[in-house]
Amino acid sequence: MSARVRAPELRGRGWLNTGGRELRLADLRGKIILLDFWTFCCINCLHVIDELRPLEEKYADVLVVVGVHSPKFAHEKDPAALAAAVERYGVHHPVLDDPELDMWQQYAAKAWPTLAVVDPEGYVVATMAGEGHAEGLVRLLDDLIATHEAKGTLHRGDGPYVPPAEPETTLRFPGKAVLRAGGNLLVSDSARHSLVELAPDGETLIRRIGSGERGRVDGPAGSAGFAEPQGLCLLPAHAAEVAGYDLLVADTVNHLLRGVRLDTGEVTTVAGTGRQWRSTVDDHAHDALSVDLSSPWDLAWYDDKVIVAMAGIHQLWWFDPIKRTAGMYAGTTVEALRDGPLAEAWLAQPSGLSVSADGTRLWVADSETSAIRFVQDGVLGTAVGQGLFDFGHVDGPADRALLQHPLGVCALPDGSVLIADTYNGAVRRFDPATGQVATVADGLAEPSDLVLTADGAVLVVESAAHRLTRLAPGALTAAGANTVDGPRHRLERRPTEVAAGELTLEVIFTPAPGQKLDETYGPSTRLVVSASPPELLVEGAGTGTELSRRLVIDPAVPQGVLQVTAQAATCDADVEHAACHLTRQDWGVPVRVVDDGATRVPLVLRGLDT
């Protein structure tokens, strides 16, 4: 029997959602504590926040969720930015600010997100990485409640969460905006779970579509429900007439696309089931209402269809509002930066879309690689950006320039593109004709989108300032641009040290209690392995059905990242009309080649590591 591990004390720069109180583990003794190690840029972390909401409600008198914010990007270390993110994403539990990742290291976290469960006596009883653990957590919580109630060590009662004061502003963390004919603006008011129509001045409220409460409700404008909506797309007149609605909305946290009739404000669901996508990659067209989506973040009309930035699975999808079908457009679900044919390219949390004036190019803000990408002639390319771990605020030649988690793009008539460089608080401009990047405005509060008006003005959705801001006249001219040579950052994730030559990659998967591997339609497991750079792997890249793979590491490549995707199909055992389940997870494993490195790399596929 392994020794019990006492949970390390909770220490950090400060606490949020506690009314100013500093919490210690002793204050929470008698409760089950669920530590959620997250960073607010990470879509998988945001998924976990939403997965935990029902558990927080169901186990409110025995469970205390504590968010431990361990940041990736430099901007995320700003305590004001963290406070804004906690409000923006509706985090209704205490949050510990861990700017130097001290708690991350104390609890041996290796990936965002990571969960750790502490029992009522203060011992760590389980850790798990990734998302999709809700079912397993329910079983674990029920067991812990039964055990500690019998021992007398479980104390029921209210938790330490103290809600912050409700702010008074017209907008609250607006996400995206589009321009209507006539000059009015439609804005996704994300933290208020609604859409807002503003007058051309960008301030005067015309109307609100949505109740303002988090929910999933079709119907009239006053009662319709959204959950943190983001992208908006006005359909061309011919498509709107057939579809029966004018505006398409990326209802991000509901994992849906919603249609809105602008004359009445009526809202209908037009794509998605509301379940988060956890399936296999295919190139088929699907009935739009029968297919699962995953955090759609932005929308654009391109190539006679709507393209969807599917941030949750690092892909672009397409949606046809006339045929009412949807399918995958670009990306493999591997989270990384790789150019090439659409079906083979890699993206990382695409979050902004804009189409060039001539309609030939689709610009993409690929936020987690801090890159601006583009689709043209069936190929995905990169204009600015280095990859998952390189970011900063550096202007100049595009091959040296750096961004920091951009969320929006806006194509200009001259062929250049404006960038909402969100975590740098700036608007940047990339000009393909010169290959140069320049800063046209800075000092902004998390800009997330840009809108070009009919008279050539530019409006910035200044999300963390809860407003739309007009750029100064002349900002887009050469005289109005600045050249910034700011800091360069490289995220240094602790690599796994491996030996050159043969290496065994093993994905460990145990079906949940009451389930068994399902081979009704063929092999029940699938493993996809690749590397960045590709030269890291001499052998072992590709797709197979075994969860163990022999790899050969090139000794001439000192370091890189193993990209691993594993999935397993299971079904309920020994029951009539058994339900089927698909468990899937992606990893980016940094490795460094050393003489005495490991010859085996184990990964756990959505298992509870107890």
mmCIF file of C-alpha atoms in Angstrom, residues 104-233:
data_model
loop_
_atom_site.group_PDB
_atom_site.id
_atom_site.type_symbol
_atom_site.label_atom_id
_atom_site.label_comp_id
_atom_site.label_asym_id
_atom_site.label_seq_id
_atom_site.Cartn_x
_atom_site.Cartn_y
_atom_site.Cartn_z
ATOM 1 C CA TRP A 104 1.851 24.083 -9.925
ATOM 2 C CA GLN A 105 5.238 22.608 -9.023
ATOM 3 C CA GLN A 106 4.243 21.648 -5.466
ATOM 4 C CA TYR A 107 1.367 19.563 -6.819
ATOM 5 C CA ALA A 108 3.503 18.201 -9.722
ATOM 6 C CA ALA A 109 1.197 19.541 -12.442
ATOM 7 C CA LYS A 110 2.531 18.975 -15.937
ATOM 8 C CA ALA A 111 -0.272 20.230 -18.192
ATOM 9 C CA TRP A 112 -3.115 22.740 -18.375
ATOM 10 C CA PRO A 113 -5.600 21.870 -17.013
ATOM 11 C CA THR A 114 -4.716 19.594 -14.091
ATOM 12 C CA LEU A 115 -7.088 18.634 -11.265
ATOM 13 C CA ALA A 116 -6.109 17.440 -7.782
ATOM 14 C CA VAL A 117 -8.543 16.117 -5.188
ATOM 15 C CA VAL A 118 -7.817 16.566 -1.467
ATOM 16 C CA ASP A 119 -9.874 14.571 1.032
ATOM 17 C CA PRO A 120 -11.460 16.030 4.215
ATOM 18 C CA GLU A 121 -8.394 15.016 6.232
ATOM 19 C CA GLY A 122 -6.001 16.950 3.975
ATOM 20 C CA TYR A 123 -4.510 14.168 1.839
ATOM 21 C CA VAL A 124 -4.188 14.160 -1.964
ATOM 22 C CA VAL A 125 -6.278 11.228 -3.182
ATOM 23 C CA ALA A 126 -6.334 11.767 -6.967
ATOM 24 C CA THR A 127 -4.831 13.840 -9.748
ATOM 25 C CA MET A 128 -5.852 14.002 -13.391
ATOM 26 C CA ALA A 129 -4.864 16.019 -16.441
ATOM 27 C CA GLY A 130 -7.026 17.271 -19.287
ATOM 28 C CA GLU A 131 -10.772 17.669 -19.521
ATOM 29 C CA GLY A 132 -13.711 15.266 -19.495
ATOM 30 C CA HIS A 133 -13.415 13.995 -15.914
ATOM 31 C CA ALA A 134 -16.904 14.873 -14.648
ATOM 32 C CA GLU A 135 -18.224 11.284 -14.544
ATOM 33 C CA GLY A 136 -15.138 9.973 -12.784
ATOM 34 C CA LEU A 137 -15.233 12.838 -10.293
ATOM 35 C CA VAL A 138 -18.857 12.065 -9.400
ATOM 36 C CA ARG A 139 -17.905 8.473 -8.523
ATOM 37 C CA LEU A 140 -14.878 9.625 -6.538
ATOM 38 C CA LEU A 141 -16.827 12.303 -4.660
ATOM 39 C CA ASP A 142 -19.602 9.873 -3.764
ATOM 40 C CA ASP A 143 -17.017 7.417 -2.393
ATOM 41 C CA LEU A 144 -15.255 10.116 -0.378
ATOM 42 C CA ILE A 145 -18.528 11.405 1.053
ATOM 43 C CA ALA A 146 -19.579 7.912 2.149
ATOM 44 C CA THR A 147 -16.164 7.136 3.647
ATOM 45 C CA HIS A 148 -15.704 10.378 5.575
ATOM 46 C CA GLU A 149 -19.295 10.640 6.717
ATOM 47 C CA ALA A 150 -18.858 7.194 8.281
ATOM 48 C CA LYS A 151 -15.582 8.308 9.907
ATOM 49 C CA GLY A 152 -17.074 11.558 11.144
ATOM 50 C CA THR A 153 -14.471 13.622 9.270
ATOM 51 C CA LEU A 154 -16.860 15.239 6.762
ATOM 52 C CA HIS A 155 -18.251 18.650 7.725
ATOM 53 C CA ARG A 156 -21.207 19.953 5.749
ATOM 54 C CA GLY A 157 -21.976 23.633 5.342
ATOM 55 C CA ASP A 158 -21.337 26.706 3.196
ATOM 56 C CA GLY A 159 -18.020 27.200 1.427
ATOM 57 C CA PRO A 160 -15.702 30.232 1.407
ATOM 58 C CA TYR A 161 -16.843 31.728 -1.945
ATOM 59 C CA VAL A 162 -17.757 35.423 -1.758
ATOM 60 C CA PRO A 163 -19.194 36.873 -4.995
ATOM 61 C CA PRO A 164 -17.750 40.187 -6.185
ATOM 62 C CA ALA A 165 -19.911 43.297 -6.577
ATOM 63 C CA GLU A 166 -22.067 43.406 -9.721
ATOM 64 C CA PRO A 167 -20.665 46.063 -12.101
ATOM 65 C CA GLU A 168 -22.781 48.717 -13.859
ATOM 66 C CA THR A 169 -21.830 48.998 -17.551
ATOM 67 C CA THR A 170 -23.757 48.650 -20.826
ATOM 68 C CA LEU A 171 -21.359 45.970 -22.068
ATOM 69 C CA ARG A 172 -19.470 43.376 -20.030
ATOM 70 C CA PHE A 173 -16.494 41.750 -21.739
ATOM 71 C CA PRO A 174 -17.780 42.150 -25.305
ATOM 72 C CA GLY A 175 -16.267 39.591 -27.657
ATOM 73 C CA LYS A 176 -16.944 40.257 -31.333
ATOM 74 C CA ALA A 177 -18.829 42.835 -33.416
ATOM 75 C CA VAL A 178 -20.255 43.245 -36.920
ATOM 76 C CA LEU A 179 -21.552 46.264 -38.814
ATOM 77 C CA ARG A 180 -25.155 46.385 -40.034
ATOM 78 C CA ALA A 181 -26.275 48.212 -43.156
ATOM 79 C CA GLY A 182 -27.086 51.693 -41.922
ATOM 80 C CA GLY A 183 -24.197 51.804 -39.478
ATOM 81 C CA ASN A 184 -25.564 50.145 -36.340
ATOM 82 C CA LEU A 185 -23.311 47.628 -34.617
ATOM 83 C CA LEU A 186 -24.151 44.167 -33.329
ATOM 84 C CA VAL A 187 -21.934 43.086 -30.412
ATOM 85 C CA SER A 188 -21.663 39.799 -28.547
ATOM 86 C CA ASP A 189 -21.919 40.829 -24.884
ATOM 87 C CA SER A 190 -20.216 37.695 -23.675
ATOM 88 C CA ALA A 191 -20.288 37.982 -19.883
ATOM 89 C CA ARG A 192 -23.931 39.093 -20.017
ATOM 90 C CA HIS A 193 -24.824 36.125 -22.266
ATOM 91 C CA SER A 194 -26.593 38.239 -24.868
ATOM 92 C CA LEU A 195 -26.268 40.299 -28.051
ATOM 93 C CA VAL A 196 -26.414 44.085 -28.052
ATOM 94 C CA GLU A 197 -27.259 46.443 -30.892
ATOM 95 C CA LEU A 198 -25.579 49.834 -30.619
ATOM 96 C CA ALA A 199 -26.001 53.030 -32.629
ATOM 97 C CA PRO A 200 -23.177 54.048 -35.022
ATOM 98 C CA ASP A 201 -21.486 55.950 -32.185
ATOM 99 C CA GLY A 202 -20.693 52.568 -30.596
ATOM 100 C CA GLU A 203 -22.210 53.642 -27.271
ATOM 101 C CA THR A 204 -25.968 54.234 -27.507
ATOM 102 C CA LEU A 205 -27.959 51.101 -26.687
ATOM 103 C CA ILE A 206 -30.670 50.274 -29.247
ATOM 104 C CA ARG A 207 -31.752 46.857 -27.968
ATOM 105 C CA ARG A 208 -30.599 43.661 -26.311
ATOM 106 C CA ILE A 209 -31.249 40.162 -27.663
ATOM 107 C CA GLY A 210 -31.168 37.566 -24.899
ATOM 108 C CA SER A 211 -32.317 37.459 -21.309
ATOM 109 C CA GLY A 212 -28.856 38.269 -19.942
ATOM 110 C CA GLU A 213 -28.772 35.012 -17.973
ATOM 111 C CA ARG A 214 -26.561 32.044 -18.840
ATOM 112 C CA GLY A 215 -28.754 29.463 -20.574
ATOM 113 C CA ARG A 216 -29.789 27.652 -23.726
ATOM 114 C CA VAL A 217 -33.246 28.855 -24.741
ATOM 115 C CA ASP A 218 -34.659 29.497 -28.206
ATOM 116 C CA GLY A 219 -37.445 32.015 -28.719
ATOM 117 C CA PRO A 220 -38.168 35.741 -28.491
ATOM 118 C CA ALA A 221 -35.415 38.271 -27.886
ATOM 119 C CA GLY A 222 -36.366 38.911 -24.280
ATOM 120 C CA SER A 223 -36.278 35.274 -23.156
ATOM 121 C CA ALA A 224 -33.645 33.673 -25.397
ATOM 122 C CA GLY A 225 -30.603 32.277 -23.606
ATOM 123 C CA PHE A 226 -26.919 32.174 -24.633
ATOM 124 C CA ALA A 227 -23.742 31.135 -22.806
ATOM 125 C CA GLU A 228 -20.766 33.439 -23.417
ATOM 126 C CA PRO A 229 -21.480 34.088 -27.124
ATOM 127 C CA GLN A 230 -18.561 35.243 -29.259
ATOM 128 C CA GLY A 231 -18.455 35.297 -33.089
ATOM 129 C CA LEU A 232 -21.105 36.927 -35.285
ATOM 130 C CA CYS A 233 -21.693 36.642 -39.030
#
